[in-house]
Short mmCIF file of N, CA and C in Angstrom, two decimals:
data_model
loop_
_atom_site.label_atom_id
_atom_site.label_comp_id
_atom_site.label_asym_id
_atom_site.label_seq_id
_atom_site.Cartn_x
_atom_site.Cartn_y
_atom_site.Cartn_z
N MET A 855 0.91 -1.35 0.10
CA MET A 855 -0.17 0.15 0.03
C MET A 855 0.57 1.26 0.25
N SER A 856 0.80 1.56 -1.06
CA SER A 856 1.85 3.15 -1.20
C SER A 856 1.09 4.29 -1.02
N THR A 857 -0.14 4.80 -0.49
CA THR A 857 -0.72 5.62 0.14
C THR A 857 -0.46 5.91 1.72
N PRO A 858 -0.88 7.49 1.85
CA PRO A 858 -0.07 8.08 3.09
C PRO A 858 -0.22 6.96 3.97
N VAL A 859 -1.45 6.41 4.43
CA VAL A 859 -2.23 5.85 5.37
C VAL A 859 -1.49 4.64 5.42
N GLY A 860 -1.41 4.07 4.10
CA GLY A 860 -0.47 2.48 4.32
C GLY A 860 1.17 2.73 4.37
N GLN A 861 1.54 4.00 4.30
CA GLN A 861 2.97 4.11 4.74
C GLN A 861 3.09 4.60 6.23
N ARG A 862 2.02 4.93 6.97
CA ARG A 862 1.93 4.84 8.08
C ARG A 862 1.65 3.78 9.34
N ILE A 863 0.72 3.09 8.42
CA ILE A 863 0.59 1.55 8.78
C ILE A 863 2.31 0.41 8.75
N GLN A 864 2.58 0.76 7.63
CA GLN A 864 3.82 0.07 7.67
C GLN A 864 5.18 0.51 8.41
N SER A 865 5.08 1.81 8.81
CA SER A 865 5.39 2.00 9.58
C SER A 865 5.42 1.88 11.05
N LEU A 866 4.23 2.27 11.38
CA LEU A 866 4.05 1.02 12.96
C LEU A 866 4.15 0.02 12.87
N ILE A 867 4.69 -1.20 12.17
CA ILE A 867 4.50 -2.31 12.34
C ILE A 867 5.88 -2.76 12.33
N GLU A 868 6.60 -2.11 11.47
CA GLU A 868 8.11 -2.35 11.60
C GLU A 868 8.96 -1.35 12.37
N SER A 869 8.37 -0.50 13.40
CA SER A 869 8.84 0.21 14.22
C SER A 869 8.24 -0.65 15.74
N ASN A 870 7.69 -1.45 15.89
CA ASN A 870 6.95 -2.20 16.53
C ASN A 870 7.15 -3.33 16.27
N PRO A 871 7.50 -4.59 17.86
CA PRO A 871 8.30 -6.40 17.03
C PRO A 871 6.25 -6.96 17.48
N VAL A 872 5.91 -6.70 17.99
CA VAL A 872 4.62 -7.04 18.67
C VAL A 872 3.35 -5.97 18.32
N MET A 873 2.25 -5.49 17.60
CA MET A 873 2.12 -4.31 16.93
C MET A 873 0.28 -5.05 16.72
N LEU A 874 -0.38 -3.99 17.11
CA LEU A 874 -2.00 -4.69 17.65
C LEU A 874 -2.66 -3.41 17.22
N PHE A 875 -3.75 -3.37 16.24
CA PHE A 875 -4.71 -2.93 15.57
C PHE A 875 -5.97 -3.27 16.24
N MET A 876 -6.25 -2.06 17.52
CA MET A 876 -7.21 -2.74 17.73
C MET A 876 -8.62 -1.24 17.82
N LYS A 877 -10.23 -1.52 18.75
CA LYS A 877 -10.65 -0.58 18.87
C LYS A 877 -10.77 -0.58 20.57
N GLY A 878 -10.11 0.91 20.68
CA GLY A 878 -9.86 1.40 22.05
C GLY A 878 -8.26 0.94 22.22
N THR A 879 -8.15 1.16 23.71
CA THR A 879 -6.44 0.93 24.17
C THR A 879 -6.66 -0.30 24.91
N PRO A 880 -4.96 -0.85 25.13
CA PRO A 880 -5.08 -1.81 26.06
C PRO A 880 -5.92 -1.87 27.77
N ASP A 881 -5.80 -0.34 28.53
CA ASP A 881 -6.44 0.03 29.40
C ASP A 881 -7.93 0.14 29.30
N PHE A 882 -8.40 0.46 28.50
CA PHE A 882 -9.87 0.15 28.17
C PHE A 882 -10.45 -0.04 26.94
N PRO A 883 -10.28 -1.07 26.46
CA PRO A 883 -10.58 -1.90 25.25
C PRO A 883 -12.09 -1.28 24.62
N GLN A 884 -12.02 -0.85 23.39
CA GLN A 884 -14.15 -0.80 23.02
C GLN A 884 -14.43 -2.37 22.59
N CYS A 885 -13.70 -3.60 22.77
CA CYS A 885 -14.55 -4.44 21.83
C CYS A 885 -14.22 -5.40 22.99
N GLY A 886 -15.70 -6.96 22.84
CA GLY A 886 -14.72 -8.12 23.23
C GLY A 886 -14.10 -8.28 22.51
N PHE A 887 -13.45 -8.35 21.67
CA PHE A 887 -12.43 -9.27 20.47
C PHE A 887 -10.90 -8.23 20.74
N SER A 888 -10.81 -7.13 20.55
CA SER A 888 -10.09 -6.31 21.26
C SER A 888 -9.10 -6.88 22.77
N SER A 889 -10.07 -6.46 23.19
CA SER A 889 -10.05 -6.92 24.60
C SER A 889 -9.04 -8.30 25.10
N ARG A 890 -9.89 -9.15 24.14
CA ARG A 890 -9.65 -10.73 24.80
C ARG A 890 -8.09 -10.90 24.29
N VAL A 891 -7.58 -10.36 23.22
CA VAL A 891 -6.22 -10.57 22.32
C VAL A 891 -5.77 -9.87 23.59
N VAL A 892 -5.78 -8.85 24.04
CA VAL A 892 -5.48 -7.77 25.03
C VAL A 892 -4.88 -8.49 26.53
N GLN A 893 -6.05 -9.70 26.85
CA GLN A 893 -5.43 -9.88 27.57
C GLN A 893 -5.00 -11.29 27.28
N ILE A 894 -4.63 -11.70 26.20
CA ILE A 894 -3.73 -13.41 25.60
C ILE A 894 -2.60 -12.40 25.94
N LEU A 895 -2.34 -11.39 25.49
CA LEU A 895 -0.52 -10.67 25.42
C LEU A 895 0.06 -10.26 26.51
N ASN A 896 -1.31 -10.13 27.51
CA ASN A 896 -0.91 -9.55 29.18
C ASN A 896 -0.71 -11.18 29.27
N HIS A 897 -1.06 -11.80 29.37
CA HIS A 897 -0.90 -13.18 29.89
C HIS A 897 0.16 -14.38 29.79
N ILE A 898 0.74 -13.87 28.15
CA ILE A 898 1.95 -14.31 27.54
C ILE A 898 3.25 -13.40 28.50
N GLY A 899 2.94 -12.19 28.73
CA GLY A 899 3.94 -11.61 29.30
C GLY A 899 4.67 -10.72 28.17
N VAL A 900 3.95 -10.57 26.41
CA VAL A 900 4.51 -10.00 26.46
C VAL A 900 4.66 -8.78 25.65
N PRO A 901 5.90 -7.44 25.87
CA PRO A 901 5.69 -6.33 25.31
C PRO A 901 5.10 -5.60 23.82
N PHE A 902 3.95 -4.90 23.97
CA PHE A 902 3.46 -5.07 22.52
C PHE A 902 2.95 -3.31 22.88
N LYS A 903 2.43 -2.52 21.12
CA LYS A 903 2.10 -1.76 20.88
C LYS A 903 0.99 -1.35 20.63
N ALA A 904 -0.40 -0.61 20.63
CA ALA A 904 -1.44 -0.89 20.26
C ALA A 904 -1.54 0.48 19.31
N GLU A 905 -2.23 0.26 18.17
CA GLU A 905 -3.03 1.25 17.69
C GLU A 905 -4.55 1.27 18.36
N ASN A 906 -5.02 2.37 18.28
CA ASN A 906 -6.38 2.18 18.64
C ASN A 906 -7.36 3.30 17.29
N VAL A 907 -7.71 1.92 16.38
CA VAL A 907 -8.18 2.15 15.05
C VAL A 907 -9.07 3.61 15.45
N LEU A 908 -9.96 3.37 16.40
CA LEU A 908 -11.33 4.51 16.34
C LEU A 908 -10.88 5.53 16.68
N ALA A 909 -9.91 6.07 16.64
CA ALA A 909 -9.20 7.64 17.26
C ALA A 909 -8.72 7.95 15.57
N ASP A 910 -8.93 7.24 14.62
CA ASP A 910 -8.06 7.68 13.09
C ASP A 910 -8.76 6.57 12.08
N PRO A 911 -10.03 7.15 11.30
CA PRO A 911 -10.59 6.36 10.94
C PRO A 911 -9.81 5.75 9.49
N GLU A 912 -8.88 7.07 9.14
CA GLU A 912 -8.00 6.12 7.98
C GLU A 912 -7.45 5.34 8.47
N ILE A 913 -6.73 4.89 9.69
CA ILE A 913 -5.82 3.43 10.03
C ILE A 913 -7.18 3.09 10.28
N ARG A 914 -8.78 3.08 10.65
CA ARG A 914 -8.87 2.17 10.80
C ARG A 914 -9.30 0.98 9.46
N ASP A 915 -9.77 1.89 8.19
CA ASP A 915 -10.04 0.83 6.59
C ASP A 915 -9.32 0.72 6.47
N GLY A 916 -7.96 1.58 6.24
CA GLY A 916 -6.28 1.32 5.92
C GLY A 916 -5.98 -0.08 6.75
N ILE A 917 -5.86 -0.65 7.75
CA ILE A 917 -5.78 -1.93 7.90
C ILE A 917 -6.28 -2.93 7.72
N LYS A 918 -7.74 -2.59 6.99
CA LYS A 918 -8.04 -3.70 6.81
C LYS A 918 -8.07 -4.41 4.98
N VAL A 919 -7.52 -3.14 4.35
CA VAL A 919 -6.95 -2.69 2.84
C VAL A 919 -6.00 -3.82 3.24
N PHE A 920 -4.55 -3.10 3.97
CA PHE A 920 -3.59 -3.37 4.03
C PHE A 920 -2.86 -4.85 4.29
N SER A 921 -4.26 -5.58 4.87
CA SER A 921 -3.72 -6.94 5.59
C SER A 921 -4.61 -7.80 4.60
N ASP A 922 -5.65 -7.05 3.99
CA ASP A 922 -7.24 -7.89 2.99
C ASP A 922 -7.52 -8.76 4.33
N TRP A 923 -7.46 -8.30 5.18
CA TRP A 923 -8.37 -8.98 6.37
C TRP A 923 -9.32 -8.15 6.42
N PRO A 924 -10.89 -8.47 6.91
CA PRO A 924 -11.68 -7.60 7.31
C PRO A 924 -12.33 -7.14 8.54
N THR A 925 -11.69 -7.63 9.53
CA THR A 925 -12.00 -7.63 11.14
C THR A 925 -10.52 -6.63 11.86
N ILE A 926 -11.18 -6.21 12.51
CA ILE A 926 -10.06 -5.70 13.72
C ILE A 926 -11.23 -6.27 15.39
N PRO A 927 -9.46 -6.95 15.94
CA PRO A 927 -8.41 -6.58 16.07
C PRO A 927 -7.11 -7.33 14.83
N GLN A 928 -5.93 -6.99 14.96
CA GLN A 928 -4.99 -7.47 14.11
C GLN A 928 -4.33 -7.49 15.03
N LEU A 929 -3.29 -8.82 14.43
CA LEU A 929 -2.04 -8.74 15.38
C LEU A 929 -0.43 -8.46 14.42
N TYR A 930 0.17 -8.23 14.51
CA TYR A 930 1.56 -8.55 13.79
C TYR A 930 2.90 -8.63 14.76
N VAL A 931 3.33 -9.88 14.48
CA VAL A 931 4.82 -9.47 14.77
C VAL A 931 6.08 -9.82 14.27
N LYS A 932 6.87 -9.23 14.01
CA LYS A 932 7.65 -8.77 13.57
C LYS A 932 7.79 -8.48 11.94
N GLY A 933 6.64 -7.67 11.96
CA GLY A 933 5.88 -7.11 10.44
C GLY A 933 5.46 -8.49 9.66
N GLU A 934 5.05 -9.50 10.49
CA GLU A 934 4.26 -10.32 9.73
C GLU A 934 2.86 -10.12 10.57
N PHE A 935 1.72 -10.32 9.47
CA PHE A 935 0.56 -10.32 10.01
C PHE A 935 -0.10 -11.72 10.72
N VAL A 936 -0.18 -11.94 11.82
CA VAL A 936 -0.68 -12.99 12.74
C VAL A 936 -2.36 -13.67 12.61
N GLY A 937 -2.83 -12.59 12.23
CA GLY A 937 -4.55 -12.52 12.64
C GLY A 937 -5.14 -12.06 13.85
N GLY A 938 -6.29 -12.01 13.69
CA GLY A 938 -7.61 -12.36 14.46
C GLY A 938 -7.79 -12.51 15.58
N CYS A 939 -8.62 -12.12 16.59
CA CYS A 939 -8.96 -12.72 17.48
C CYS A 939 -9.27 -13.97 17.85
N ASP A 940 -9.84 -15.07 16.89
CA ASP A 940 -10.03 -16.30 17.02
C ASP A 940 -9.14 -16.84 16.53
N ILE A 941 -7.69 -16.32 15.55
CA ILE A 941 -6.62 -17.04 15.16
C ILE A 941 -5.65 -16.76 16.63
N VAL A 942 -5.49 -15.64 17.25
CA VAL A 942 -4.75 -15.65 18.38
C VAL A 942 -4.91 -16.38 19.59
N SER A 943 -6.26 -16.68 19.74
CA SER A 943 -7.15 -17.04 20.37
C SER A 943 -6.47 -18.69 20.63
N GLU A 944 -6.48 -19.01 19.06
CA GLU A 944 -6.37 -20.76 19.15
C GLU A 944 -5.12 -20.88 18.93
N MET A 945 -4.33 -19.67 18.82
CA MET A 945 -2.24 -19.95 18.68
C MET A 945 -2.45 -19.95 20.20
N ALA A 946 -2.60 -19.29 21.07
CA ALA A 946 -2.48 -19.09 22.86
C ALA A 946 -2.90 -20.28 22.85
N GLN A 947 -3.73 -20.85 22.86
CA GLN A 947 -4.41 -21.81 23.70
C GLN A 947 -3.64 -23.20 23.22
N SER A 948 -3.02 -23.29 21.94
CA SER A 948 -2.22 -24.92 21.34
C SER A 948 -0.55 -24.05 21.75
N GLY A 949 -0.38 -23.10 22.01
CA GLY A 949 1.09 -22.62 22.21
C GLY A 949 1.42 -22.44 20.87
N GLU A 950 1.04 -22.35 19.67
CA GLU A 950 2.13 -21.90 18.66
C GLU A 950 2.30 -20.48 18.68
N LEU A 951 1.44 -19.43 19.44
CA LEU A 951 1.54 -17.90 19.72
C LEU A 951 3.11 -17.62 20.56
N GLN A 952 2.94 -18.39 21.73
CA GLN A 952 4.49 -18.67 21.89
C GLN A 952 5.39 -19.31 21.36
N THR A 953 5.42 -19.91 20.82
CA THR A 953 6.08 -20.51 20.01
C THR A 953 6.75 -18.84 18.46
N LEU A 954 5.49 -19.01 18.13
CA LEU A 954 5.95 -18.16 17.19
C LEU A 954 6.50 -16.66 17.82
N LEU A 955 6.63 -16.17 18.65
CA LEU A 955 7.51 -15.72 19.17
C LEU A 955 8.87 -15.73 20.05
N VAL A 956 8.56 -16.85 20.57
CA VAL A 956 10.15 -17.29 20.71
C VAL A 956 11.19 -17.32 19.44
N GLU A 957 10.54 -18.09 18.38
CA GLU A 957 11.64 -18.15 17.37
C GLU A 957 11.61 -16.68 16.41
N LYS A 958 10.64 -15.91 16.71
CA LYS A 958 11.20 -14.28 15.82
C LYS A 958 11.76 -13.25 17.06
N GLY A 959 12.41 -14.18 18.21
CA GLY A 959 13.05 -13.63 19.79
C GLY A 959 12.63 -12.52 20.09
N ILE A 960 11.17 -12.78 20.50
CA ILE A 960 10.47 -11.68 21.27
C ILE A 960 10.26 -12.80 22.90
N ALA A 961 10.70 -11.88 23.80
CA ALA A 961 10.86 -12.55 25.19
C ALA A 961 9.34 -12.48 25.80
N THR A 962 9.13 -13.28 26.19
CA THR A 962 7.78 -13.88 27.18
C THR A 962 8.25 -13.91 28.19
N ALA A 963 6.80 -13.29 29.40
CA ALA A 963 6.74 -13.90 30.77
C ALA A 963 6.53 -15.74 30.70
N VAL A 964 5.90 -16.05 30.09
CA VAL A 964 5.59 -17.29 29.40
C VAL A 964 5.88 -18.09 28.86
N ALA A 965 6.78 -19.08 29.04
CA ALA A 965 7.81 -19.99 28.25
C ALA A 965 6.88 -21.15 27.42
#
């Protein structure tokens, strides 16, 4: 995406090893799906950066085009799109998310 919003999204993803595009903030999620992903990341103990898509309609629409994924939240690890709430939940339950984070060199509190 070579638009200004696409470049902003790319910059956020590249600048933050674990980047979550969500509705609301980690301290005050504005939807249950965003809240669930924040809970998972906090439980694993991985530091992450979050972008509140409700604060910027361009980011809210642009992230869906950027990832070709229709829903929010969206999690990126080391520049790679991981998925939304269902995928992140399944990966956390099976241990795949923790394995991915370790493989990408991201420290977590839960091994």
